[in-house]
């Protein structure tokens, strides 16, 4: 069985360690191996955006409008600064 997947290069060691750990525990199966294809990609890689607990909410707002393509600028950084300010201005107008 061969499966082609995209994964962040920084996570390659973690993936290899998990697969190795699973192979050691099961003597009857062939297990899974990571065989990276370093050639030119045949298709456009998917967008992967790392978030933490602070930026996750802003990224979800951006994702409702659309996910940036691979290697496009992520507008979430700009929205972290402008969204609270603009929302505050709109909320102030309601009570006026």
mmCIF file with all atom_site columns, N, CA, C and O in Angstrom, residues 34-61:
data_model
loop_
_atom_site.group_PDB
_atom_site.id
_atom_site.type_symbol
_atom_site.label_atom_id
_atom_site.label_alt_id
_atom_site.label_comp_id
_atom_site.label_asym_id
_atom_site.label_entity_id
_atom_site.label_seq_id
_atom_site.pdbx_PDB_ins_code
_atom_site.Cartn_x
_atom_site.Cartn_y
_atom_site.Cartn_z
_atom_site.occupancy
_atom_site.B_iso_or_equiv
_atom_site.pdbx_formal_charge
_atom_site.auth_seq_id
_atom_site.auth_comp_id
_atom_site.auth_asym_id
_atom_site.auth_atom_id
_atom_site.pdbx_PDB_model_num
ATOM 1   N N  . UNK A 1 34 ? 8.144   5.968  6.103   1.00 0.00 ? 34 UNK A N  1
ATOM 2   C CA . UNK A 1 34 ? 8.081   7.285  5.486   1.00 0.00 ? 34 UNK A CA 1
ATOM 3   C C  . UNK A 1 34 ? 9.166   7.348  4.428   1.00 0.00 ? 34 UNK A C  1
ATOM 4   O O  . UNK A 1 34 ? 10.353  7.233  4.727   1.00 0.00 ? 34 UNK A O  1
ATOM 5   N N  . UNK A 1 35 ? 8.753   7.494  3.195   1.00 0.00 ? 35 UNK A N  1
ATOM 6   C CA . UNK A 1 35 ? 9.682   7.570  2.080   1.00 0.00 ? 35 UNK A CA 1
ATOM 7   C C  . UNK A 1 35 ? 9.438   8.890  1.354   1.00 0.00 ? 35 UNK A C  1
ATOM 8   O O  . UNK A 1 35 ? 8.637   8.959  0.427   1.00 0.00 ? 35 UNK A O  1
ATOM 9   N N  . UNK A 1 36 ? 10.097  9.972  1.779   1.00 0.00 ? 36 UNK A N  1
ATOM 10  C CA . UNK A 1 36 ? 9.808   11.290 1.199   1.00 0.00 ? 36 UNK A CA 1
ATOM 11  C C  . UNK A 1 36 ? 10.209  11.366 -0.274  1.00 0.00 ? 36 UNK A C  1
ATOM 12  O O  . UNK A 1 36 ? 11.238  10.837 -0.674  1.00 0.00 ? 36 UNK A O  1
ATOM 13  N N  . UNK A 1 37 ? 9.373   12.015 -1.050  1.00 0.00 ? 37 UNK A N  1
ATOM 14  C CA . UNK A 1 37 ? 9.642   12.259 -2.461  1.00 0.00 ? 37 UNK A CA 1
ATOM 15  C C  . UNK A 1 37 ? 10.196  13.668 -2.580  1.00 0.00 ? 37 UNK A C  1
ATOM 16  O O  . UNK A 1 37 ? 9.478   14.646 -2.440  1.00 0.00 ? 37 UNK A O  1
ATOM 17  N N  . UNK A 1 38 ? 11.468  13.782 -2.824  1.00 0.00 ? 38 UNK A N  1
ATOM 18  C CA . UNK A 1 38 ? 12.121  15.100 -2.874  1.00 0.00 ? 38 UNK A CA 1
ATOM 19  C C  . UNK A 1 38 ? 12.095  15.718 -4.265  1.00 0.00 ? 38 UNK A C  1
ATOM 20  O O  . UNK A 1 38 ? 12.660  16.757 -4.501  1.00 0.00 ? 38 UNK A O  1
ATOM 21  N N  . UNK A 1 39 ? 11.442  15.073 -5.194  1.00 0.00 ? 39 UNK A N  1
ATOM 22  C CA . UNK A 1 39 ? 11.363  15.609 -6.551  1.00 0.00 ? 39 UNK A CA 1
ATOM 23  C C  . UNK A 1 39 ? 10.458  16.825 -6.615  1.00 0.00 ? 39 UNK A C  1
ATOM 24  O O  . UNK A 1 39 ? 9.884   17.263 -5.627  1.00 0.00 ? 39 UNK A O  1
ATOM 25  N N  . UNK A 1 40 ? 10.317  17.343 -7.814  1.00 0.00 ? 40 UNK A N  1
ATOM 26  C CA . UNK A 1 40 ? 9.436   18.497 -8.009  1.00 0.00 ? 40 UNK A CA 1
ATOM 27  C C  . UNK A 1 40 ? 7.995   18.085 -7.757  1.00 0.00 ? 40 UNK A C  1
ATOM 28  O O  . UNK A 1 40 ? 7.567   17.020 -8.192  1.00 0.00 ? 40 UNK A O  1
ATOM 29  N N  . UNK A 1 41 ? 7.238   18.907 -7.031  1.00 0.00 ? 41 UNK A N  1
ATOM 30  C CA . UNK A 1 41 ? 5.841   18.559 -6.762  1.00 0.00 ? 41 UNK A CA 1
ATOM 31  C C  . UNK A 1 41 ? 5.038   18.523 -8.056  1.00 0.00 ? 41 UNK A C  1
ATOM 32  O O  . UNK A 1 41 ? 5.217   19.358 -8.936  1.00 0.00 ? 41 UNK A O  1
ATOM 33  N N  . UNK A 1 42 ? 4.167   17.542 -8.156  1.00 0.00 ? 42 UNK A N  1
ATOM 34  C CA . UNK A 1 42 ? 3.345   17.379 -9.350  1.00 0.00 ? 42 UNK A CA 1
ATOM 35  C C  . UNK A 1 42 ? 2.066   18.203 -9.270  1.00 0.00 ? 42 UNK A C  1
ATOM 36  O O  . UNK A 1 42 ? 1.356   18.353 -10.244 1.00 0.00 ? 42 UNK A O  1
ATOM 37  N N  . UNK A 1 43 ? 1.756   18.700 -8.101  1.00 0.00 ? 43 UNK A N  1
ATOM 38  C CA . UNK A 1 43 ? 0.573   19.534 -7.920  1.00 0.00 ? 43 UNK A CA 1
ATOM 39  C C  . UNK A 1 43 ? 0.890   20.620 -6.904  1.00 0.00 ? 43 UNK A C  1
ATOM 40  O O  . UNK A 1 43 ? 1.925   20.602 -6.250  1.00 0.00 ? 43 UNK A O  1
ATOM 41  N N  . UNK A 1 44 ? -0.014  21.557 -6.766  1.00 0.00 ? 44 UNK A N  1
ATOM 42  C CA . UNK A 1 44 ? 0.186   22.654 -5.823  1.00 0.00 ? 44 UNK A CA 1
ATOM 43  C C  . UNK A 1 44 ? 0.005   22.143 -4.394  1.00 0.00 ? 44 UNK A C  1
ATOM 44  O O  . UNK A 1 44 ? -1.015  21.538 -4.081  1.00 0.00 ? 44 UNK A O  1
ATOM 45  N N  . UNK A 1 45 ? 0.979   22.381 -3.527  1.00 0.00 ? 45 UNK A N  1
ATOM 46  C CA . UNK A 1 45 ? 0.845   21.938 -2.134  1.00 0.00 ? 45 UNK A CA 1
ATOM 47  C C  . UNK A 1 45 ? -0.303  22.661 -1.436  1.00 0.00 ? 45 UNK A C  1
ATOM 48  O O  . UNK A 1 45 ? -0.634  23.791 -1.779  1.00 0.00 ? 45 UNK A O  1
ATOM 49  N N  . UNK A 1 46 ? -0.908  22.006 -0.461  1.00 0.00 ? 46 UNK A N  1
ATOM 50  C CA . UNK A 1 46 ? -1.990  22.662 0.282   1.00 0.00 ? 46 UNK A CA 1
ATOM 51  C C  . UNK A 1 46 ? -1.441  23.742 1.213   1.00 0.00 ? 46 UNK A C  1
ATOM 52  O O  . UNK A 1 46 ? -0.262  23.768 1.530   1.00 0.00 ? 46 UNK A O  1
ATOM 53  N N  . UNK A 1 47 ? -2.307  24.619 1.637   1.00 0.00 ? 47 UNK A N  1
ATOM 54  C CA . UNK A 1 47 ? -1.921  25.677 2.561   1.00 0.00 ? 47 UNK A CA 1
ATOM 55  C C  . UNK A 1 47 ? -1.922  25.129 3.987   1.00 0.00 ? 47 UNK A C  1
ATOM 56  O O  . UNK A 1 47 ? -2.884  24.515 4.414   1.00 0.00 ? 47 UNK A O  1
ATOM 57  N N  . UNK A 1 48 ? -0.833  25.348 4.690   1.00 0.00 ? 48 UNK A N  1
ATOM 58  C CA . UNK A 1 48 ? -0.751  24.955 6.097   1.00 0.00 ? 48 UNK A CA 1
ATOM 59  C C  . UNK A 1 48 ? -0.336  26.177 6.889   1.00 0.00 ? 48 UNK A C  1
ATOM 60  O O  . UNK A 1 48 ? 0.719   26.756 6.652   1.00 0.00 ? 48 UNK A O  1
ATOM 61  N N  . UNK A 1 49 ? -1.183  26.585 7.814   1.00 0.00 ? 49 UNK A N  1
ATOM 62  C CA . UNK A 1 49 ? -0.922  27.780 8.615   1.00 0.00 ? 49 UNK A CA 1
ATOM 63  C C  . UNK A 1 49 ? -0.817  27.362 10.064  1.00 0.00 ? 49 UNK A C  1
ATOM 64  O O  . UNK A 1 49 ? -1.779  26.836 10.636  1.00 0.00 ? 49 UNK A O  1
ATOM 65  N N  . UNK A 1 50 ? 0.333   27.594 10.654  1.00 0.00 ? 50 UNK A N  1
ATOM 66  C CA . UNK A 1 50 ? 0.509   27.280 12.073  1.00 0.00 ? 50 UNK A CA 1
ATOM 67  C C  . UNK A 1 50 ? -0.182  28.356 12.903  1.00 0.00 ? 50 UNK A C  1
ATOM 68  O O  . UNK A 1 50 ? -0.020  29.545 12.653  1.00 0.00 ? 50 UNK A O  1
ATOM 69  N N  . UNK A 1 51 ? -0.959  27.909 13.876  1.00 0.00 ? 51 UNK A N  1
ATOM 70  C CA . UNK A 1 51 ? -1.654  28.838 14.766  1.00 0.00 ? 51 UNK A CA 1
ATOM 71  C C  . UNK A 1 51 ? -1.371  28.440 16.208  1.00 0.00 ? 51 UNK A C  1
ATOM 72  O O  . UNK A 1 51 ? -1.027  27.300 16.497  1.00 0.00 ? 51 UNK A O  1
ATOM 73  N N  . UNK A 1 52 ? -1.492  29.416 17.083  1.00 0.00 ? 52 UNK A N  1
ATOM 74  C CA . UNK A 1 52 ? -1.440  29.117 18.517  1.00 0.00 ? 52 UNK A CA 1
ATOM 75  C C  . UNK A 1 52 ? -2.780  29.525 19.114  1.00 0.00 ? 52 UNK A C  1
ATOM 76  O O  . UNK A 1 52 ? -3.687  29.936 18.391  1.00 0.00 ? 52 UNK A O  1
ATOM 77  N N  . UNK A 1 53 ? -2.919  29.412 20.408  1.00 0.00 ? 53 UNK A N  1
ATOM 78  C CA . UNK A 1 53 ? -4.227  29.685 21.002  1.00 0.00 ? 53 UNK A CA 1
ATOM 79  C C  . UNK A 1 53 ? -4.640  31.152 20.880  1.00 0.00 ? 53 UNK A C  1
ATOM 80  O O  . UNK A 1 53 ? -5.825  31.466 20.911  1.00 0.00 ? 53 UNK A O  1
ATOM 81  N N  . UNK A 1 54 ? -3.698  32.061 20.690  1.00 0.00 ? 54 UNK A N  1
ATOM 82  C CA . UNK A 1 54 ? -4.043  33.473 20.529  1.00 0.00 ? 54 UNK A CA 1
ATOM 83  C C  . UNK A 1 54 ? -4.469  33.779 19.092  1.00 0.00 ? 54 UNK A C  1
ATOM 84  O O  . UNK A 1 54 ? -5.435  34.497 18.860  1.00 0.00 ? 54 UNK A O  1
ATOM 85  N N  . UNK A 1 55 ? -3.768  33.240 18.118  1.00 0.00 ? 55 UNK A N  1
ATOM 86  C CA . UNK A 1 55 ? -4.053  33.567 16.720  1.00 0.00 ? 55 UNK A CA 1
ATOM 87  C C  . UNK A 1 55 ? -5.119  32.676 16.090  1.00 0.00 ? 55 UNK A C  1
ATOM 88  O O  . UNK A 1 55 ? -5.572  32.957 14.990  1.00 0.00 ? 55 UNK A O  1
ATOM 89  N N  . UNK A 1 56 ? -5.526  31.621 16.776  1.00 0.00 ? 56 UNK A N  1
ATOM 90  C CA . UNK A 1 56 ? -6.489  30.687 16.198  1.00 0.00 ? 56 UNK A CA 1
ATOM 91  C C  . UNK A 1 56 ? -7.834  31.351 15.893  1.00 0.00 ? 56 UNK A C  1
ATOM 92  O O  . UNK A 1 56 ? -8.419  31.132 14.832  1.00 0.00 ? 56 UNK A O  1
ATOM 93  N N  . UNK A 1 57 ? -8.329  32.177 16.791  1.00 0.00 ? 57 UNK A N  1
ATOM 94  C CA . UNK A 1 57 ? -9.627  32.826 16.566  1.00 0.00 ? 57 UNK A CA 1
ATOM 95  C C  . UNK A 1 57 ? -9.572  33.771 15.372  1.00 0.00 ? 57 UNK A C  1
ATOM 96  O O  . UNK A 1 57 ? -10.505 33.806 14.550  1.00 0.00 ? 57 UNK A O  1
ATOM 97  N N  . UNK A 1 58 ? -8.497  34.525 15.238  1.00 0.00 ? 58 UNK A N  1
ATOM 98  C CA . UNK A 1 58 ? -8.367  35.429 14.100  1.00 0.00 ? 58 UNK A CA 1
ATOM 99  C C  . UNK A 1 58 ? -8.232  34.651 12.797  1.00 0.00 ? 58 UNK A C  1
ATOM 100 O O  . UNK A 1 58 ? -8.766  35.058 11.761  1.00 0.00 ? 58 UNK A O  1
ATOM 101 N N  . UNK A 1 59 ? -7.529  33.533 12.827  1.00 0.00 ? 59 UNK A N  1
ATOM 102 C CA . UNK A 1 59 ? -7.373  32.721 11.625  1.00 0.00 ? 59 UNK A CA 1
ATOM 103 C C  . UNK A 1 59 ? -8.707  32.129 11.192  1.00 0.00 ? 59 UNK A C  1
ATOM 104 O O  . UNK A 1 59 ? -8.983  32.023 10.001  1.00 0.00 ? 59 UNK A O  1
ATOM 105 N N  . UNK A 1 60 ? -9.558  31.773 12.134  1.00 0.00 ? 60 UNK A N  1
ATOM 106 C CA . UNK A 1 60 ? -10.876 31.248 11.784  1.00 0.00 ? 60 UNK A CA 1
ATOM 107 C C  . UNK A 1 60 ? -11.736 32.309 11.114  1.00 0.00 ? 60 UNK A C  1
ATOM 108 O O  . UNK A 1 60 ? -12.503 31.998 10.202  1.00 0.00 ? 60 UNK A O  1
ATOM 109 N N  . UNK A 1 61 ? -11.612 33.551 11.548  1.00 0.00 ? 61 UNK A N  1
ATOM 110 C CA . UNK A 1 61 ? -12.345 34.639 10.889  1.00 0.00 ? 61 UNK A CA 1
ATOM 111 C C  . UNK A 1 61 ? -11.855 34.784 9.451   1.00 0.00 ? 61 UNK A C  1
ATOM 112 O O  . UNK A 1 61 ? -12.654 34.923 8.522   1.00 0.00 ? 61 UNK A O  1
#
